[in-house]
C-alpha cells in the first residue's frame, strides 16, 4: 500500500509528517480544514503516529463555511520532525520539496515501464528466432492442433495488449507533462488574451511550450502510430483447409482379400464413369482407402459423429471418407442402376465448394453433400442481399436429427456408418519479424524520449490544477485582475454582457452596469459543460462512426452466415461468410501472393480500427479529465482544503496521478486495454492454406471470374461476429457511463473554471497580506463585503471567507 505525506504546523512553525492511504487522502485534510479549533497531539506521546488522532472528529466538527483552522494549536508530541526551508515570500519555515516527487517521479515510472516493455519485446524476438528460426520474415511459433493455435493466439494477444497499454499509458503521461505550460509561458499567452489549459491534454498548449518539448511530444505521438497499426498483428494464426473425397461403398468393399479395381463394375449403363476422376485416379483413391482400412488407419464414426465431423467450413483434422451402406447388389436411383459394384458412388468435396470468395461465402459449402439426398429435406433457402440471388444451404442439424434415414446423392444410398481418414493438423502460430523489429524501434524511441524529458525538463510546468492555483496565488497575474467571476471558455477579448443559454454552455454571470463586474447568481452547472462543446461533438461523432462500422460488419456477418450456426462461432473464428470478400473483388491486390507486401497491406487494414479507437479514447479520457478537473476546483467552494500539487510545501498534498483519480483512471485503462483486445479479436488477419485429398498444396478457385489461383495461400481480412458483439456492448456501456457522468450536477454554486488557465487566474487575487496562503488550507468565497460602489471580490484564500450574496456585484 502506498502512502502520501500530510504536513502539520506546530506552534514554532516546525511541522510533522503523517502518512495515510492515498485513496483516502482527502479525509485527514478535510477533517483538519473543518476545525475551528484543532485538537492537540499531546495524547500521541506513547502511541507515536500509529493512532489516528482524527478518528472521531466527525462528531465535533464545526460546520462553519468560513472557519479558519488554528494551526498553531497543534502540538507535535513525539511525532518525528523533518528539515525545513525558508519561504522567500512569507519568511515562514516550510518543508523542502522531496526529491523525485510529483511529475518527475511519474516520468521515472514511465521510463521504467517503457524499459520493461522494451526488454520484453527484445527478449521475445531473440528467443523465438533462436528457437524456431524465420524464413521470408515469418517464423513459426507453433504447428499443430488448430484449436490450440487459436487459443495460443488469443492468449498472446492478451499479453500484447497489456504491453501496449503499459507502453502507451507511460507515453501519454509524459506527453501530458510535456504539453503542460510553465508559468512564464502562461503569462506570455495571457498577454495576447489567449488562455491555455492545465491538467488536460490540449493541442493549443503546444504552440507555447517551446521547441524542445514540442519535438519530444511529436516523437512520442508519431512513434505510437506503428504500435497501433502493427503490434496486434505481430503474431497471428493460420487456418488449414483440406479437400477430401467421399466414396459410398457396401460392406463387400472390405471383404475381399485384395482390392480388385474392376473398372467394369464402376460404369453406369452407357459407359459413364462415376464422378469426375479418371479411371486411374479413381482406382488409386479406392486402393488407398482400402489399404488404410486393412491397416486399421480409418476411424469408425456413426452417422451422427460423421455428420458432425464433416459439418465444418474448413476441414483441418480429416480428409477422405468411406460412407458405408449395408445394401448390396444393384441400387436403383431414378432409373439408373449401378452394375454389381461394391462402390456405389463418388463425390469430391470440391464439387460443393467451387469458389471461395463469392459474396457472403455462398459458393463455399463444404458440408452440402451431407444434405444431398434429397437436399430439400435438410436444407434452408436464403435470399442473399449481397449476392442478389437465392442460396440453398445445408442445415446439418436437420440431417443429424434424421440420422436413421440418412441418404446421400446422387443415388440416394442409405448410409449406416462412416470410416474417416484422420490427418495431423497443420495450423500455425506465426510471428512477423519485420513488425517485431518495427515495434522495438518505436519502443526504443519512446524510451529515449521519456529519458530526455526526464533529463531536459529543468523548468516547472503547471501539470495539475493545484500547481496553477499555487503559482497564481504566490505571483498574481495582473492581466486577469478584476474578473473574479470568469468561467471556463469565456471570450477574454470581448466579455459577453449576458449569461449564455444553451445545452453545452457554462452558465456565465451577467455583467453589471459598469461593464466590468458581474452579478452573483446561484449557477449550478452539469458536468458535461466543463469540456468544450466541440470535444463532446467530435467524441460522439467518432463513437457513432465506430459503432456504425462495427454494427454494419455484424449485420453482414449474421445475414451471410448461410448455414453456419451462431453457437459454432467463437472469438476470432472464421468461415467463408466472415471473410471480407469485397477486398478481393474491389482491389488489384493479389491476395494469393506470398509476398510480404500483401501481408503488410492486410495488416494495416485490419489494425486501422485500433488507431481510430486510440484517437477516440484520447478524446474520451480528455472529457473525463475536464469534468473531474472542474469538480476538484469546485470543492474549494464547499470546504477548506490544501492544494494538491506536484511538489508540495506546507500543508499542500503530493499526488501520484495527474488529474483523474486512481479509482477512475485505472478502470479507464482496463476498459481501453479490453477494447483493444476485443478489436483484435473482431477484425484480424486471416490466412488460409489449402491442401488436396492426398495432402499436397492445392491451388484454389477464388471466384467464377477470377479463376484458379497460383498458390494454395489466401490472405484476407476476417472478422468475428461474436467478438464484434462483445466490442459493441463494451463500447455502448462506456458511452452510457460517460453520458451519465456528464448529466450529473456539480454540487457547488461557484464559477466553473475547469482547466481554463485564465479563469483559474482570475480567482487567485487574494488579500494583500496573503503571502504563503497557497501552502495552507484554502477555500473560495468573498473576502470583503460590497463596498460603497457595491462591488466585492471573490477568490481563493487561507483567510476567513463568506459565501457571495445573490444580486451583488463582484470583480
Tab-separated table of N, CA and C in Angstrom, residues 357-363 384 386-387 560-562 576-579 581:
chain	number	residue	atom	x	y	z
A	357	UNK	N	-14.470	-17.033	-52.699
A	357	UNK	CA	-14.682	-15.622	-52.418
A	357	UNK	C	-15.993	-15.071	-52.954
A	358	UNK	N	-16.981	-15.920	-53.212
A	358	UNK	CA	-18.287	-15.379	-53.581
A	358	UNK	C	-18.846	-14.604	-52.412
A	359	UNK	N	-19.656	-13.590	-52.699
A	359	UNK	CA	-20.142	-12.687	-51.660
A	359	UNK	C	-20.935	-13.467	-50.616
A	360	UNK	N	-20.582	-13.250	-49.374
A	360	UNK	CA	-21.257	-13.949	-48.292
A	360	UNK	C	-20.831	-15.392	-48.153
A	361	UNK	N	-19.833	-15.840	-48.918
A	361	UNK	CA	-19.386	-17.213	-48.826
A	361	UNK	C	-20.358	-18.211	-49.424
A	362	UNK	N	-21.291	-17.744	-50.288
A	362	UNK	CA	-22.352	-18.618	-50.798
A	362	UNK	C	-21.825	-19.688	-51.736
A	363	UNK	N	-20.606	-19.526	-52.258
A	363	UNK	CA	-20.068	-20.523	-53.167
A	363	UNK	C	-19.240	-21.583	-52.476
A	384	UNK	N	-29.825	-13.913	-50.541
A	384	UNK	CA	-28.657	-13.144	-50.138
A	384	UNK	C	-28.703	-11.767	-50.784
A	386	UNK	N	-26.416	-9.551	-50.486
A	386	UNK	CA	-25.097	-9.247	-51.020
A	386	UNK	C	-24.887	-9.906	-52.385
A	387	UNK	N	-25.308	-11.187	-52.498
A	387	UNK	CA	-25.117	-11.890	-53.763
A	387	UNK	C	-26.260	-11.662	-54.735
A	560	UNK	N	-25.124	-13.268	-43.551
A	560	UNK	CA	-24.393	-14.036	-44.558
A	560	UNK	C	-23.860	-15.350	-44.012
A	561	UNK	N	-24.295	-15.728	-42.818
A	561	UNK	CA	-23.725	-16.937	-42.218
A	561	UNK	C	-24.113	-18.198	-42.978
A	562	UNK	N	-25.250	-18.208	-43.677
A	562	UNK	CA	-25.592	-19.260	-44.639
A	562	UNK	C	-25.308	-20.659	-44.111
A	576	UNK	N	-16.340	-18.846	-44.418
A	576	UNK	CA	-16.393	-18.081	-45.674
A	576	UNK	C	-17.282	-16.848	-45.581
A	577	UNK	N	-18.299	-16.905	-44.703
A	577	UNK	CA	-19.205	-15.761	-44.593
A	577	UNK	C	-18.599	-14.625	-43.784
A	578	UNK	N	-17.491	-14.860	-43.060
A	578	UNK	CA	-16.864	-13.798	-42.273
A	578	UNK	C	-15.522	-13.380	-42.866
A	579	UNK	N	-15.340	-13.655	-44.144
A	579	UNK	CA	-14.197	-13.114	-44.882
A	579	UNK	C	-14.671	-11.875	-45.625
A	581	UNK	N	-14.997	-10.161	-48.451
A	581	UNK	CA	-14.780	-10.532	-49.846
A	581	UNK	C	-14.622	-9.338	-50.773
